[in-house]
PDB file of C-alpha atoms in Angstrom:
ATOM      1  CA  MET A  24      51.113  19.519 -57.818  1.00 49.00           C
ATOM      2  CA  THR A  25      52.835  21.384 -54.936  1.00 59.00           C
ATOM      3  CA  ALA A  26      54.839  19.511 -52.282  1.00 62.00           C
ATOM      4  CA  PRO A  27      52.475  20.230 -49.378  1.00 62.00           C
ATOM      5  CA  ARG A  28      49.504  18.962 -51.425  1.00 59.00           C
ATOM      6  CA  HIS A  29      51.361  15.881 -52.440  1.00 62.00           C
ATOM      7  CA  ARG A  30      52.424  15.169 -48.854  1.00 69.00           C
ATOM      8  CA  TRP A  31      48.804  15.610 -47.615  1.00 66.00           C
ATOM      9  CA  ARG A  32      47.512  13.153 -50.296  1.00 64.00           C
ATOM     10  CA  GLN A  33      50.166  10.614 -49.066  1.00 69.00           C
ATOM     11  CA  ILE A  34      49.031  11.047 -45.529  1.00 69.00           C
ATOM     12  CA  ARG A  35      45.552  10.632 -46.456  1.00 61.00           C
ATOM     13  CA  ARG A  36      46.351   7.384 -48.466  1.00 63.00           C
ATOM     14  CA  ILE A  37      48.397   6.006 -45.523  1.00 71.00           C
ATOM     15  CA  ALA A  38      45.580   6.922 -43.040  1.00 64.00           C
ATOM     16  CA  PHE A  39      43.053   5.031 -45.140  1.00 58.00           C
ATOM     17  CA  TYR A  40      44.994   1.884 -45.277  1.00 62.00           C
ATOM     18  CA  ALA A  41      45.619   2.039 -41.637  1.00 66.00           C
ATOM     19  CA  PHE A  42      42.010   2.269 -41.211  1.00 57.00           C
ATOM     20  CA  LEU A  43      41.497  -0.746 -43.542  1.00 59.00           C
ATOM     21  CA  VAL A  44      43.868  -2.773 -41.189  1.00 67.00           C
ATOM     22  CA  LEU A  45      41.979  -1.565 -38.189  1.00 62.00           C
ATOM     23  CA  VAL A  46      38.735  -2.741 -39.729  1.00 57.00           C
ATOM     24  CA  ALA A  47      40.293  -6.141 -40.520  1.00 62.00           C
ATOM     25  CA  LEU A  48      41.563  -6.514 -36.845  1.00 66.00           C
ATOM     26  CA  LEU A  49      38.076  -5.625 -35.473  1.00 59.00           C
ATOM     27  CA  LEU A  50      36.570  -8.076 -37.976  1.00 57.00           C
ATOM     28  CA  VAL A  51      38.826 -10.871 -36.915  1.00 66.00           C
ATOM     29  CA  ARG A  52      38.125  -9.995 -33.209  1.00 65.00           C
ATOM     30  CA  TYR A  53      34.502 -10.270 -33.995  1.00 56.00           C
ATOM     31  CA  ALA A  54      34.833 -13.570 -35.809  1.00 59.00           C
ATOM     32  CA  HIS A  55      36.696 -15.208 -32.908  1.00 68.00           C
ATOM     33  CA  SER A  56      33.850 -13.987 -30.422  1.00 60.00           C
ATOM     34  CA  VAL A  57      31.193 -15.793 -32.507  1.00 58.00           C
ATOM     35  CA  ASP A  58      30.327 -19.456 -31.735  1.00 64.00           C
ATOM     36  CA  TRP A  59      30.009 -20.453 -35.441  1.00 64.00           C
ATOM     37  CA  ALA A  60      28.969 -24.094 -34.539  1.00 72.00           C
ATOM     38  CA  GLU A  61      26.085 -22.708 -32.634  1.00 66.00           C
ATOM     39  CA  VAL A  62      25.064 -20.127 -35.196  1.00 61.00           C
ATOM     40  CA  GLY A  63      25.022 -22.984 -37.784  1.00 67.00           C
ATOM     41  CA  ALA A  64      22.883 -25.213 -35.395  1.00 71.00           C
ATOM     42  CA  THR A  65      20.555 -22.345 -34.629  1.00 70.00           C
ATOM     43  CA  LEU A  66      19.931 -21.310 -38.218  1.00 67.00           C
ATOM     44  CA  ALA A  67      19.367 -25.207 -39.028  1.00 75.00           C
ATOM     45  CA  GLY A  68      16.633 -25.155 -36.457  1.00 78.00           C
ATOM     46  CA  TYR A  69      14.543 -22.657 -38.116  1.00 84.00           C
ATOM     47  CA  GLY A  70      12.090 -23.526 -40.762  1.00 86.00           C
ATOM     48  CA  PRO A  71      12.484 -22.289 -44.412  1.00 88.00           C
ATOM     49  CA  GLY A  72       9.542 -19.940 -43.971  1.00 91.00           C
ATOM     50  CA  THR A  73      11.112 -18.278 -40.897  1.00 91.00           C
ATOM     51  CA  LEU A  74      14.467 -17.886 -42.552  1.00 89.00           C
ATOM     52  CA  ALA A  75      12.792 -16.467 -45.727  1.00 93.00           C
ATOM     53  CA  LEU A  76      10.755 -13.958 -43.688  1.00 95.00           C
ATOM     54  CA  ALA A  77      13.909 -13.085 -41.663  1.00 94.00           C
ATOM     55  CA  ILE A  78      15.912 -12.492 -44.836  1.00 94.00           C
ATOM     56  CA  ALA A  79      13.193 -10.402 -46.420  1.00 96.00           C
ATOM     57  CA  LEU A  80      12.952  -8.208 -43.257  1.00 97.00           C
ATOM     58  CA  THR A  81      16.639  -7.708 -43.414  1.00 97.00           C
ATOM     59  CA  VAL A  82      16.585  -6.577 -47.021  1.00 96.00           C
ATOM     60  CA  ALA A  83      13.676  -4.335 -46.357  1.00 97.00           C
ATOM     61  CA  SER A  84      15.354  -2.780 -43.457  1.00 97.00           C
ATOM     62  CA  TYR A  85      18.678  -2.107 -45.448  1.00 97.00           C
ATOM     63  CA  LEU A  86      16.716  -0.672 -48.327  1.00 97.00           C
ATOM     64  CA  LEU A  87      14.731   1.524 -46.043  1.00 97.00           C
ATOM     65  CA  TYR A  88      17.918   2.723 -44.372  1.00 96.00           C
ATOM     66  CA  SER A  89      19.309   3.707 -47.786  1.00 96.00           C
ATOM     67  CA  THR A  90      16.461   6.164 -48.244  1.00 96.00           C
ATOM     68  CA  TYR A  91      18.027   8.166 -45.179  1.00 96.00           C
ATOM     69  CA  ASP A  92      20.684   9.117 -47.659  1.00 96.00           C
ATOM     70  CA  LEU A  93      18.169   9.861 -50.370  1.00 95.00           C
ATOM     71  CA  ALA A  94      16.346  12.211 -48.122  1.00 96.00           C
ATOM     72  CA  GLY A  95      19.812  13.574 -47.253  1.00 94.00           C
ATOM     73  CA  ARG A  96      20.380  14.074 -50.868  1.00 95.00           C
ATOM     74  CA  ARG A  97      17.527  16.541 -51.030  1.00 93.00           C
ATOM     75  CA  TYR A  98      18.501  18.180 -47.764  1.00 93.00           C
ATOM     76  CA  ALA A  99      22.212  18.655 -48.800  1.00 91.00           C
ATOM     77  CA  ARG A 100      21.356  19.408 -52.519  1.00 89.00           C
ATOM     78  CA  HIS A 101      23.651  17.214 -54.337  1.00 93.00           C
ATOM     79  CA  ASP A 102      22.739  15.249 -57.550  1.00 91.00           C
ATOM     80  CA  LEU A 103      24.496  11.864 -57.287  1.00 93.00           C
ATOM     81  CA  PRO A 104      22.182   9.110 -59.058  1.00 94.00           C
ATOM     82  CA  VAL A 105      19.733   7.451 -56.821  1.00 94.00           C
ATOM     83  CA  PRO A 106      21.171   3.911 -57.262  1.00 93.00           C
ATOM     84  CA  GLN A 107      24.673   5.073 -56.310  1.00 91.00           C
ATOM     85  CA  VAL A 108      23.358   6.972 -53.220  1.00 94.00           C
ATOM     86  CA  MET A 109      21.440   3.884 -52.022  1.00 94.00           C
ATOM     87  CA  GLY A 110      24.470   1.724 -52.654  1.00 91.00           C
ATOM     88  CA  ILE A 111      26.743   3.999 -50.559  1.00 92.00           C
ATOM     89  CA  ALA A 112      24.289   4.174 -47.745  1.00 94.00           C
ATOM     90  CA  MET A 113      23.805   0.450 -47.589  1.00 94.00           C
ATOM     91  CA  VAL A 114      27.583  -0.287 -47.619  1.00 92.00           C
ATOM     92  CA  ALA A 115      28.196   2.319 -44.960  1.00 91.00           C
ATOM     93  CA  TYR A 116      25.167   0.956 -42.793  1.00 93.00           C
ATOM     94  CA  ALA A 117      26.681  -2.717 -42.867  1.00 92.00           C
ATOM     95  CA  PHE A 118      30.171  -1.304 -41.951  1.00 89.00           C
ATOM     96  CA  SER A 119      28.638   0.862 -39.204  1.00 88.00           C
ATOM     97  CA  LEU A 120      26.871  -2.035 -37.469  1.00 87.00           C
ATOM     98  CA  ASN A 121      29.912  -4.201 -37.553  1.00 84.00           C
ATOM     99  CA  VAL A 122      32.872  -1.917 -36.850  1.00 78.00           C
ATOM    100  CA  GLY A 123      31.170   1.130 -35.319  1.00 73.00           C
ATOM    101  CA  ALA A 124      29.518   4.272 -36.425  1.00 68.00           C
ATOM    102  CA  LEU A 125      32.629   6.531 -36.625  1.00 69.00           C
ATOM    103  CA  PHE A 126      34.722   4.308 -38.689  1.00 69.00           C
ATOM    104  CA  GLY A 127      32.049   2.534 -40.573  1.00 70.00           C
ATOM    105  CA  GLY A 128      28.965   4.837 -41.204  1.00 77.00           C
ATOM    106  CA  ALA A 129      30.876   8.059 -41.451  1.00 85.00           C
ATOM    107  CA  GLY A 130      34.174   6.901 -42.661  1.00 84.00           C
ATOM    108  CA  PHE A 131      32.894   4.920 -45.600  1.00 87.00           C
ATOM    109  CA  ARG A 132      30.361   7.790 -46.569  1.00 91.00           C
ATOM    110  CA  TYR A 133      33.184  10.253 -46.750  1.00 89.00           C
ATOM    111  CA  ARG A 134      35.396   8.044 -48.812  1.00 87.00           C
ATOM    112  CA  LEU A 135      32.723   6.817 -51.248  1.00 89.00           C
ATOM    113  CA  TYR A 136      30.961  10.210 -51.547  1.00 93.00           C
ATOM    114  CA  SER A 137      34.223  12.137 -51.903  1.00 90.00           C
ATOM    115  CA  HIS A 138      35.309   9.699 -54.717  1.00 86.00           C
ATOM    116  CA  ALA A 139      32.051  10.401 -56.345  1.00 86.00           C
ATOM    117  CA  GLY A 140      32.902  14.148 -56.489  1.00 88.00           C
ATOM    118  CA  VAL A 141      30.784  15.270 -53.608  1.00 91.00           C
ATOM    119  CA  GLY A 142      32.324  18.123 -51.578  1.00 91.00           C
ATOM    120  CA  LEU A 143      33.501  17.713 -47.958  1.00 89.00           C
ATOM    121  CA  GLY A 144      30.810  20.080 -46.608  1.00 87.00           C
ATOM    122  CA  THR A 145      27.955  18.377 -48.457  1.00 91.00           C
ATOM    123  CA  ILE A 146      29.131  14.935 -47.212  1.00 92.00           C
ATOM    124  CA  SER A 147      29.156  16.246 -43.592  1.00 90.00           C
ATOM    125  CA  ARG A 148      25.583  17.540 -44.126  1.00 91.00           C
ATOM    126  CA  VAL A 149      24.435  14.115 -45.447  1.00 94.00           C
ATOM    127  CA  VAL A 150      26.219  12.303 -42.476  1.00 93.00           C
ATOM    128  CA  ALA A 151      24.611  14.510 -39.861  1.00 91.00           C
ATOM    129  CA  PHE A 152      21.235  14.159 -41.661  1.00 94.00           C
ATOM    130  CA  ALA A 153      21.419  10.401 -41.520  1.00 94.00           C
ATOM    131  CA  ILE A 154      22.433  10.389 -37.782  1.00 92.00           C
ATOM    132  CA  GLY A 155      19.746  12.839 -36.950  1.00 93.00           C
ATOM    133  CA  THR A 156      17.160  10.791 -38.866  1.00 95.00           C
ATOM    134  CA  ASN A 157      18.088   7.567 -37.024  1.00 94.00           C
ATOM    135  CA  TRP A 158      17.908   9.006 -33.568  1.00 93.00           C
ATOM    136  CA  MET A 159      14.812  11.254 -34.181  1.00 95.00           C
ATOM    137  CA  GLY A 160      12.991   8.103 -35.374  1.00 95.00           C
ATOM    138  CA  TYR A 161      14.289   6.398 -32.221  1.00 95.00           C
ATOM    139  CA  LEU A 162      12.868   8.953 -30.000  1.00 95.00           C
ATOM    140  CA  LEU A 163       9.571   8.893 -31.811  1.00 96.00           C
ATOM    141  CA  LEU A 164       9.113   5.106 -31.642  1.00 95.00           C
ATOM    142  CA  GLY A 165      10.627   4.667 -28.218  1.00 92.00           C
ATOM    143  CA  GLY A 166       8.666   7.629 -26.847  1.00 93.00           C
ATOM    144  CA  ALA A 167       5.300   6.241 -28.036  1.00 94.00           C
ATOM    145  CA  LEU A 168       6.098   2.839 -26.766  1.00 92.00           C
ATOM    146  CA  PHE A 169       7.257   3.761 -23.459  1.00 88.00           C
ATOM    147  CA  ALA A 170       4.489   6.205 -22.893  1.00 90.00           C
ATOM    148  CA  SER A 171       1.873   3.648 -23.750  1.00 87.00           C
ATOM    149  CA  GLY A 172       2.718   1.785 -20.531  1.00 80.00           C
ATOM    150  CA  ARG A 173       2.891  -1.618 -22.606  1.00 78.00           C
ATOM    151  CA  VAL A 174       6.475  -2.306 -21.686  1.00 73.00           C
ATOM    152  CA  LEU A 175       6.894  -3.719 -18.205  1.00 69.00           C
ATOM    153  CA  PRO A 176      10.461  -3.617 -16.902  1.00 66.00           C
ATOM    154  CA  PRO A 177      11.790  -6.653 -15.318  1.00 61.00           C
ATOM    155  CA  PRO A 178      12.219  -6.865 -11.470  1.00 61.00           C
ATOM    156  CA  ASN A 179      14.894  -4.745  -9.956  1.00 60.00           C
ATOM    157  CA  TRP A 180      15.436  -2.787 -13.252  1.00 61.00           C
ATOM    158  CA  PRO A 181      16.633   0.884 -12.445  1.00 61.00           C
ATOM    159  CA  ILE A 182      13.463   2.498 -14.204  1.00 60.00           C
ATOM    160  CA  THR A 183      10.171   1.299 -12.714  1.00 58.00           C
ATOM    161  CA  GLY A 184       7.024   0.759 -14.618  1.00 61.00           C
ATOM    162  CA  GLU A 185       5.634   3.904 -13.139  1.00 72.00           C
ATOM    163  CA  ARG A 186       8.560   6.106 -14.322  1.00 77.00           C
ATOM    164  CA  LEU A 187       8.921   4.605 -17.841  1.00 79.00           C
ATOM    165  CA  PRO A 188       5.870   6.545 -19.311  1.00 86.00           C
ATOM    166  CA  TRP A 189       7.328   9.646 -18.097  1.00 89.00           C
ATOM    167  CA  LEU A 190      10.448   8.874 -20.026  1.00 86.00           C
ATOM    168  CA  GLY A 191       8.426   8.171 -23.011  1.00 90.00           C
ATOM    169  CA  ALA A 192       6.685  11.563 -22.568  1.00 93.00           C
ATOM    170  CA  ALA A 193      10.002  13.251 -22.343  1.00 94.00           C
ATOM    171  CA  MET A 194      11.216  11.606 -25.684  1.00 94.00           C
ATOM    172  CA  LEU A 195       7.978  12.617 -27.464  1.00 96.00           C
ATOM    173  CA  ALA A 196       8.463  16.129 -26.235  1.00 97.00           C
ATOM    174  CA  ALA A 197      11.992  16.153 -27.758  1.00 96.00           C
ATOM    175  CA  VAL A 198      10.440  15.119 -31.094  1.00 97.00           C
ATOM    176  CA  LEU A 199       7.864  17.918 -30.878  1.00 97.00           C
ATOM    177  CA  ALA A 200      10.648  20.521 -29.962  1.00 96.00           C
ATOM    178  CA  TYR A 201      12.543  19.270 -33.082  1.00 95.00           C
ATOM    179  CA  LEU A 202       9.686  19.886 -35.361  1.00 96.00           C
ATOM    180  CA  ILE A 203       8.934  23.243 -33.840  1.00 95.00           C
ATOM    181  CA  ALA A 204      12.603  24.315 -34.290  1.00 93.00           C
ATOM    182  CA  CYS A 205      12.464  23.148 -37.894  1.00 93.00           C
ATOM    183  CA  HIS A 206       9.419  25.509 -38.487  1.00 92.00           C
ATOM    184  CA  LEU A 207      10.705  28.436 -36.780  1.00 90.00           C
ATOM    185  CA  THR A 208      14.271  28.285 -38.231  1.00 86.00           C
ATOM    186  CA  HIS A 209      13.601  26.899 -41.760  1.00 75.00           C
ATOM    187  CA  GLY A 210      15.752  28.718 -44.275  1.00 68.00           C
ATOM    188  CA  ARG A 211      18.118  30.233 -41.636  1.00 74.00           C
ATOM    189  CA  VAL A 212      21.641  29.198 -41.159  1.00 71.00           C
ATOM    190  CA  LEU A 213      22.493  28.614 -37.428  1.00 68.00           C
ATOM    191  CA  HIS A 214      25.883  29.111 -36.040  1.00 62.00           C
ATOM    192  CA  VAL A 215      26.967  26.993 -33.007  1.00 62.00           C
ATOM    193  CA  ARG A 216      30.501  27.213 -31.766  1.00 61.00           C
ATOM    194  CA  GLY A 217      31.903  27.716 -35.252  1.00 59.00           C
ATOM    195  CA  HIS A 218      29.668  25.181 -36.900  1.00 60.00           C
ATOM    196  CA  HIS A 219      27.182  26.208 -39.508  1.00 66.00           C
ATOM    197  CA  PHE A 220      24.032  24.258 -40.248  1.00 73.00           C
ATOM    198  CA  ARG A 221      20.421  24.505 -41.031  1.00 85.00           C
ATOM    199  CA  LEU A 222      17.459  22.562 -39.863  1.00 90.00           C
ATOM    200  CA  PRO A 223      15.316  20.814 -42.575  1.00 92.00           C
ATOM    201  CA  SER A 224      11.811  21.860 -43.520  1.00 92.00           C
ATOM    202  CA  VAL A 225       9.004  20.307 -41.538  1.00 94.00           C
ATOM    203  CA  PRO A 226       7.856  18.182 -44.263  1.00 95.00           C
ATOM    204  CA  LEU A 227      11.354  16.761 -44.603  1.00 95.00           C
ATOM    205  CA  ALA A 228      11.616  16.378 -40.993  1.00 96.00           C
ATOM    206  CA  LEU A 229       8.318  14.292 -40.872  1.00 97.00           C
ATOM    207  CA  VAL A 230       9.959  12.027 -43.538  1.00 96.00           C
ATOM    208  CA  GLN A 231      12.882  11.638 -41.297  1.00 97.00           C
ATOM    209  CA  LEU A 232      10.582  10.519 -38.525  1.00 97.00           C
ATOM    210  CA  ALA A 233       8.514   8.200 -40.579  1.00 97.00           C
ATOM    211  CA  LEU A 234      11.661   6.473 -42.209  1.00 97.00           C
ATOM    212  CA  ALA A 235      13.596   5.908 -39.022  1.00 97.00           C
ATOM    213  CA  ALA A 236      10.691   4.841 -36.866  1.00 96.00           C
ATOM    214  CA  THR A 237       9.723   2.361 -39.441  1.00 97.00           C
ATOM    215  CA  ASN A 238      13.217   1.014 -39.710  1.00 97.00           C
ATOM    216  CA  TRP A 239      13.503   0.507 -35.988  1.00 96.00           C
ATOM    217  CA  ALA A 240      10.189  -1.301 -36.177  1.00 96.00           C
ATOM    218  CA  LEU A 241      11.553  -3.598 -38.946  1.00 97.00           C
ATOM    219  CA  MET A 242      14.655  -4.520 -36.955  1.00 96.00           C
ATOM    220  CA  ALA A 243      12.516  -5.516 -34.005  1.00 96.00           C
ATOM    221  CA  ALA A 244      10.216  -7.413 -36.207  1.00 97.00           C
ATOM    222  CA  LEU A 245      13.208  -9.518 -37.513  1.00 96.00           C
ATOM    223  CA  LEU A 246      14.044 -10.338 -33.832  1.00 95.00           C
ATOM    224  CA  PHE A 247      10.578 -10.974 -33.142  1.00 95.00           C
ATOM    225  CA  VAL A 248      10.344 -13.616 -35.797  1.00 95.00           C
ATOM    226  CA  LEU A 249      13.382 -15.456 -34.415  1.00 93.00           C
ATOM    227  CA  MET A 250      12.189 -15.438 -30.871  1.00 91.00           C
ATOM    228  CA  PRO A 251       9.916 -18.066 -29.126  1.00 86.00           C
ATOM    229  CA  ALA A 252       6.270 -17.673 -29.955  1.00 83.00           C
ATOM    230  CA  HIS A 253       5.195 -16.417 -26.680  1.00 86.00           C
ATOM    231  CA  VAL A 254       7.308 -13.303 -26.546  1.00 90.00           C
ATOM    232  CA  ALA A 255       5.399 -10.063 -27.244  1.00 90.00           C
ATOM    233  CA  TYR A 256       6.566  -7.765 -30.070  1.00 94.00           C
ATOM    234  CA  THR A 257       6.446  -4.842 -27.774  1.00 91.00           C
ATOM    235  CA  ASP A 258       8.867  -6.586 -25.363  1.00 90.00           C
ATOM    236  CA  VAL A 259      11.355  -7.213 -28.093  1.00 93.00           C
ATOM    237  CA  LEU A 260      11.165  -3.626 -29.407  1.00 94.00           C
ATOM    238  CA  GLY A 261      11.577  -2.233 -26.013  1.00 90.00           C
ATOM    239  CA  ALA A 262      14.660  -4.407 -25.541  1.00 89.00           C
ATOM    240  CA  LEU A 263      16.133  -3.456 -28.830  1.00 92.00           C
ATOM    241  CA  LEU A 264      15.599   0.273 -28.052  1.00 90.00           C
ATOM    242  CA  VAL A 265      17.449   0.019 -24.811  1.00 85.00           C
ATOM    243  CA  THR A 266      20.262  -2.021 -26.555  1.00 84.00           C
ATOM    244  CA  ALA A 267      20.708   0.784 -28.981  1.00 84.00           C
ATOM    245  CA  VAL A 268      21.600   3.352 -26.194  1.00 79.00           C
ATOM    246  CA  ALA A 269      23.753   0.811 -24.293  1.00 76.00           C
ATOM    247  CA  ALA A 270      25.709  -0.124 -27.491  1.00 74.00           C
ATOM    248  CA  ALA A 271      26.161   3.568 -28.349  1.00 72.00           C
ATOM    249  CA  ILE A 272      27.652   4.361 -24.971  1.00 69.00           C
ATOM    250  CA  ALA A 273      29.857   1.242 -24.800  1.00 60.00           C
ATOM    251  CA  HIS A 274      31.346   1.853 -28.097  1.00 61.00           C
ATOM    252  CA  VAL A 275      31.813  -1.923 -28.643  1.00 61.00           C
ATOM    253  CA  PRO A 276      32.150  -2.922 -32.362  1.00 59.00           C
ATOM    254  CA  ALA A 277      28.875  -4.712 -33.443  1.00 60.00           C
ATOM    255  CA  GLY A 278      27.679  -4.380 -29.861  1.00 63.00           C
ATOM    256  CA  ILE A 279      29.387  -7.538 -29.096  1.00 68.00           C
ATOM    257  CA  GLY A 280      28.195  -8.607 -25.633  1.00 70.00           C
ATOM    258  CA  VAL A 281      26.082  -5.724 -25.235  1.00 77.00           C
ATOM    259  CA  LEU A 282      23.049  -7.022 -27.219  1.00 82.00           C
ATOM    260  CA  GLU A 283      23.165 -10.293 -25.334  1.00 81.00           C
ATOM    261  CA  ALA A 284      23.554  -8.612 -21.972  1.00 80.00           C
ATOM    262  CA  VAL A 285      20.467  -6.264 -22.345  1.00 82.00           C
ATOM    263  CA  PHE A 286      18.264  -8.944 -23.789  1.00 87.00           C
ATOM    264  CA  ILE A 287      19.086 -11.336 -21.010  1.00 82.00           C
ATOM    265  CA  ALA A 288      18.391  -8.658 -18.413  1.00 81.00           C
ATOM    266  CA  LEU A 289      15.164  -7.590 -19.963  1.00 83.00           C
ATOM    267  CA  LEU A 290      13.671 -10.790 -21.260  1.00 86.00           C
ATOM    268  CA  GLY A 291      15.633 -13.499 -19.401  1.00 81.00           C
ATOM    269  CA  HIS A 292      12.679 -13.871 -17.032  1.00 80.00           C
ATOM    270  CA  GLN A 293      10.560 -14.831 -19.953  1.00 83.00           C
ATOM    271  CA  VAL A 294      12.723 -16.965 -22.166  1.00 81.00           C
ATOM    272  CA  PRO A 295      15.335 -19.495 -21.268  1.00 79.00           C
ATOM    273  CA  GLN A 296      18.863 -18.263 -21.699  1.00 77.00           C
ATOM    274  CA  PRO A 297      19.788 -20.846 -24.405  1.00 76.00           C
ATOM    275  CA  GLN A 298      16.756 -19.942 -26.484  1.00 80.00           C
ATOM    276  CA  LEU A 299      17.362 -16.333 -26.146  1.00 84.00           C
ATOM    277  CA  LEU A 300      21.086 -16.644 -27.174  1.00 82.00           C
ATOM    278  CA  ALA A 301      20.244 -18.804 -29.988  1.00 84.00           C
ATOM    279  CA  ALA A 302      17.721 -16.248 -31.477  1.00 89.00           C
ATOM    280  CA  LEU A 303      20.246 -13.447 -30.969  1.00 89.00           C
ATOM    281  CA  LEU A 304      22.954 -15.414 -32.789  1.00 86.00           C
ATOM    282  CA  ALA A 305      20.512 -16.072 -35.757  1.00 88.00           C
ATOM    283  CA  TYR A 306      19.849 -12.337 -35.644  1.00 92.00           C
ATOM    284  CA  ARG A 307      23.573 -11.498 -35.941  1.00 89.00           C
ATOM    285  CA  ALA A 308      24.031 -13.760 -38.697  1.00 87.00           C
ATOM    286  CA  CYS A 309      20.995 -12.306 -40.773  1.00 90.00           C
ATOM    287  CA  TYR A 310      21.382  -8.650 -39.864  1.00 93.00           C
ATOM    288  CA  TYR A 311      25.258  -8.163 -39.197  1.00 91.00           C
ATOM    289  CA  LEU A 312      27.377 -10.919 -40.845  1.00 88.00           C
ATOM    290  CA  GLY A 313      25.413 -11.565 -44.052  1.00 90.00           C
ATOM    291  CA  PRO A 314      25.089  -7.885 -45.030  1.00 92.00           C
ATOM    292  CA  LEU A 315      28.690  -7.369 -44.068  1.00 90.00           C
ATOM    293  CA  LEU A 316      29.749  -9.809 -46.731  1.00 89.00           C
ATOM    294  CA  PHE A 317      27.571  -8.111 -49.360  1.00 89.00           C
ATOM    295  CA  ALA A 318      28.808  -4.716 -48.234  1.00 89.00           C
ATOM    296  CA  ILE A 319      32.637  -5.822 -48.659  1.00 87.00           C
ATOM    297  CA  ALA A 320      31.678  -6.968 -52.317  1.00 86.00           C
ATOM    298  CA  GLY A 321      29.761  -3.813 -52.952  1.00 81.00           C
ATOM    299  CA  TYR A 322      32.534  -1.600 -51.694  1.00 82.00           C
ATOM    300  CA  ALA A 323      34.975  -3.443 -53.851  1.00 81.00           C
ATOM    301  CA  LEU A 324      32.660  -3.038 -56.833  1.00 80.00           C
ATOM    302  CA  LEU A 325      32.361   0.868 -56.121  1.00 73.00           C
ATOM    303  CA  GLU A 326      36.068   1.182 -55.858  1.00 73.00           C
ATOM    304  CA  ALA A 327      36.668  -0.704 -59.019  1.00 74.00           C
ATOM    305  CA  ARG A 328      34.205   1.404 -60.764  1.00 72.00           C
ATOM    306  CA  ARG A 329      35.870   4.532 -59.495  1.00 69.00           C
ATOM    307  CA  ARG A 330      39.099   3.345 -60.876  1.00 69.00           C
ATOM    308  CA  ASP A 331      37.658   2.634 -64.227  1.00 63.00           C
ATOM    309  CA  VAL A 332      36.133   6.254 -64.433  1.00 61.00           C
ATOM    310  CA  SER A 333      39.505   7.670 -63.499  1.00 61.00           C
ATOM    311  CA  ARG A 334      41.364   5.727 -66.151  1.00 63.00           C
ATOM    312  CA  ALA A 335      38.741   6.680 -68.749  1.00 63.00           C
ATOM    313  CA  ALA A 336      39.017  10.295 -67.694  1.00 59.00           C
ATOM    314  CA  ASP A 337      42.923  10.197 -67.900  1.00 60.00           C
ATOM    315  CA  GLY A 338      42.666   8.724 -71.365  1.00 59.00           C
ATOM    316  CA  PRO A 339      45.156   6.351 -72.985  1.00 56.00           C
ATOM    317  CA  ALA A 340      48.733   6.684 -71.937  1.00 49.00           C
ATOM    318  CA  SER A 341      50.960   8.581 -74.397  1.00 47.00           C
ATOM    319  CA  PRO A 342      53.651   6.703 -76.143  1.00 48.00           C
ATOM    320  CA  ARG A 343      57.223   7.465 -75.189  1.00 44.00           C
TER     321      ARG A 343
END
């Protein structure tokens, strides 16, 4: 091994451990910001049926999200086994929600896929495909919801009820433009500022839209289950979609404070603040904290399996 390559490997190893330290610090910060006593009291107040439904919706959402990477597997043309791809996607998703898309979603995908033997260019295509899938589904669902006129903004909101349908129409137009671009450019490699990429086929783009729109709907269904009975599902869905944009702009790990601020602003005139905050804390426990614990265990399992494979490939140590 040449000296520059050895130094580069050392730098990568140091950078990864620094990243783990940063993740740990962010998780500690997150843990200190949560009122654990209130979380326990809130969860204790829900019936077994409600909790079972919330857990089922969480599992369904994570499984559905993992299919983004399965579709990305077809798009990027790699051949990792389906269970491994789904495991990587769910681990990355949990870390993405809790520590941010850059460090979590992209960072863990790059590490786990590269250890599985996938090339850097292929991983980049999978990451880009998953991100594109998420936001195209967002545009489709949000555009249809806002254009329908069923979402009524609260008083003094910057976007009035008359303008919201126009925003929804613009979002749907963006989805249509994407599908047209996929049809016109399919099979061609596009070059933009030194970056090379190709759009998926129209059938694969339609799969993207269906997967992501359904996943956003499942996330809203989880919140809806935890809300007081008189709150409409469309109101919860609308608030969740606004929260997603606000959290992406704020770049706050786990959207700490952003989720609560947006829901209070949009639904505070319908739901007393204590009940609203209780539902949001329960949502965080189900959708963020619980899956994060499983993701940490899953990541450790994937790393241990990689080390076992590496040792088996190296063979027994030769006697001295």
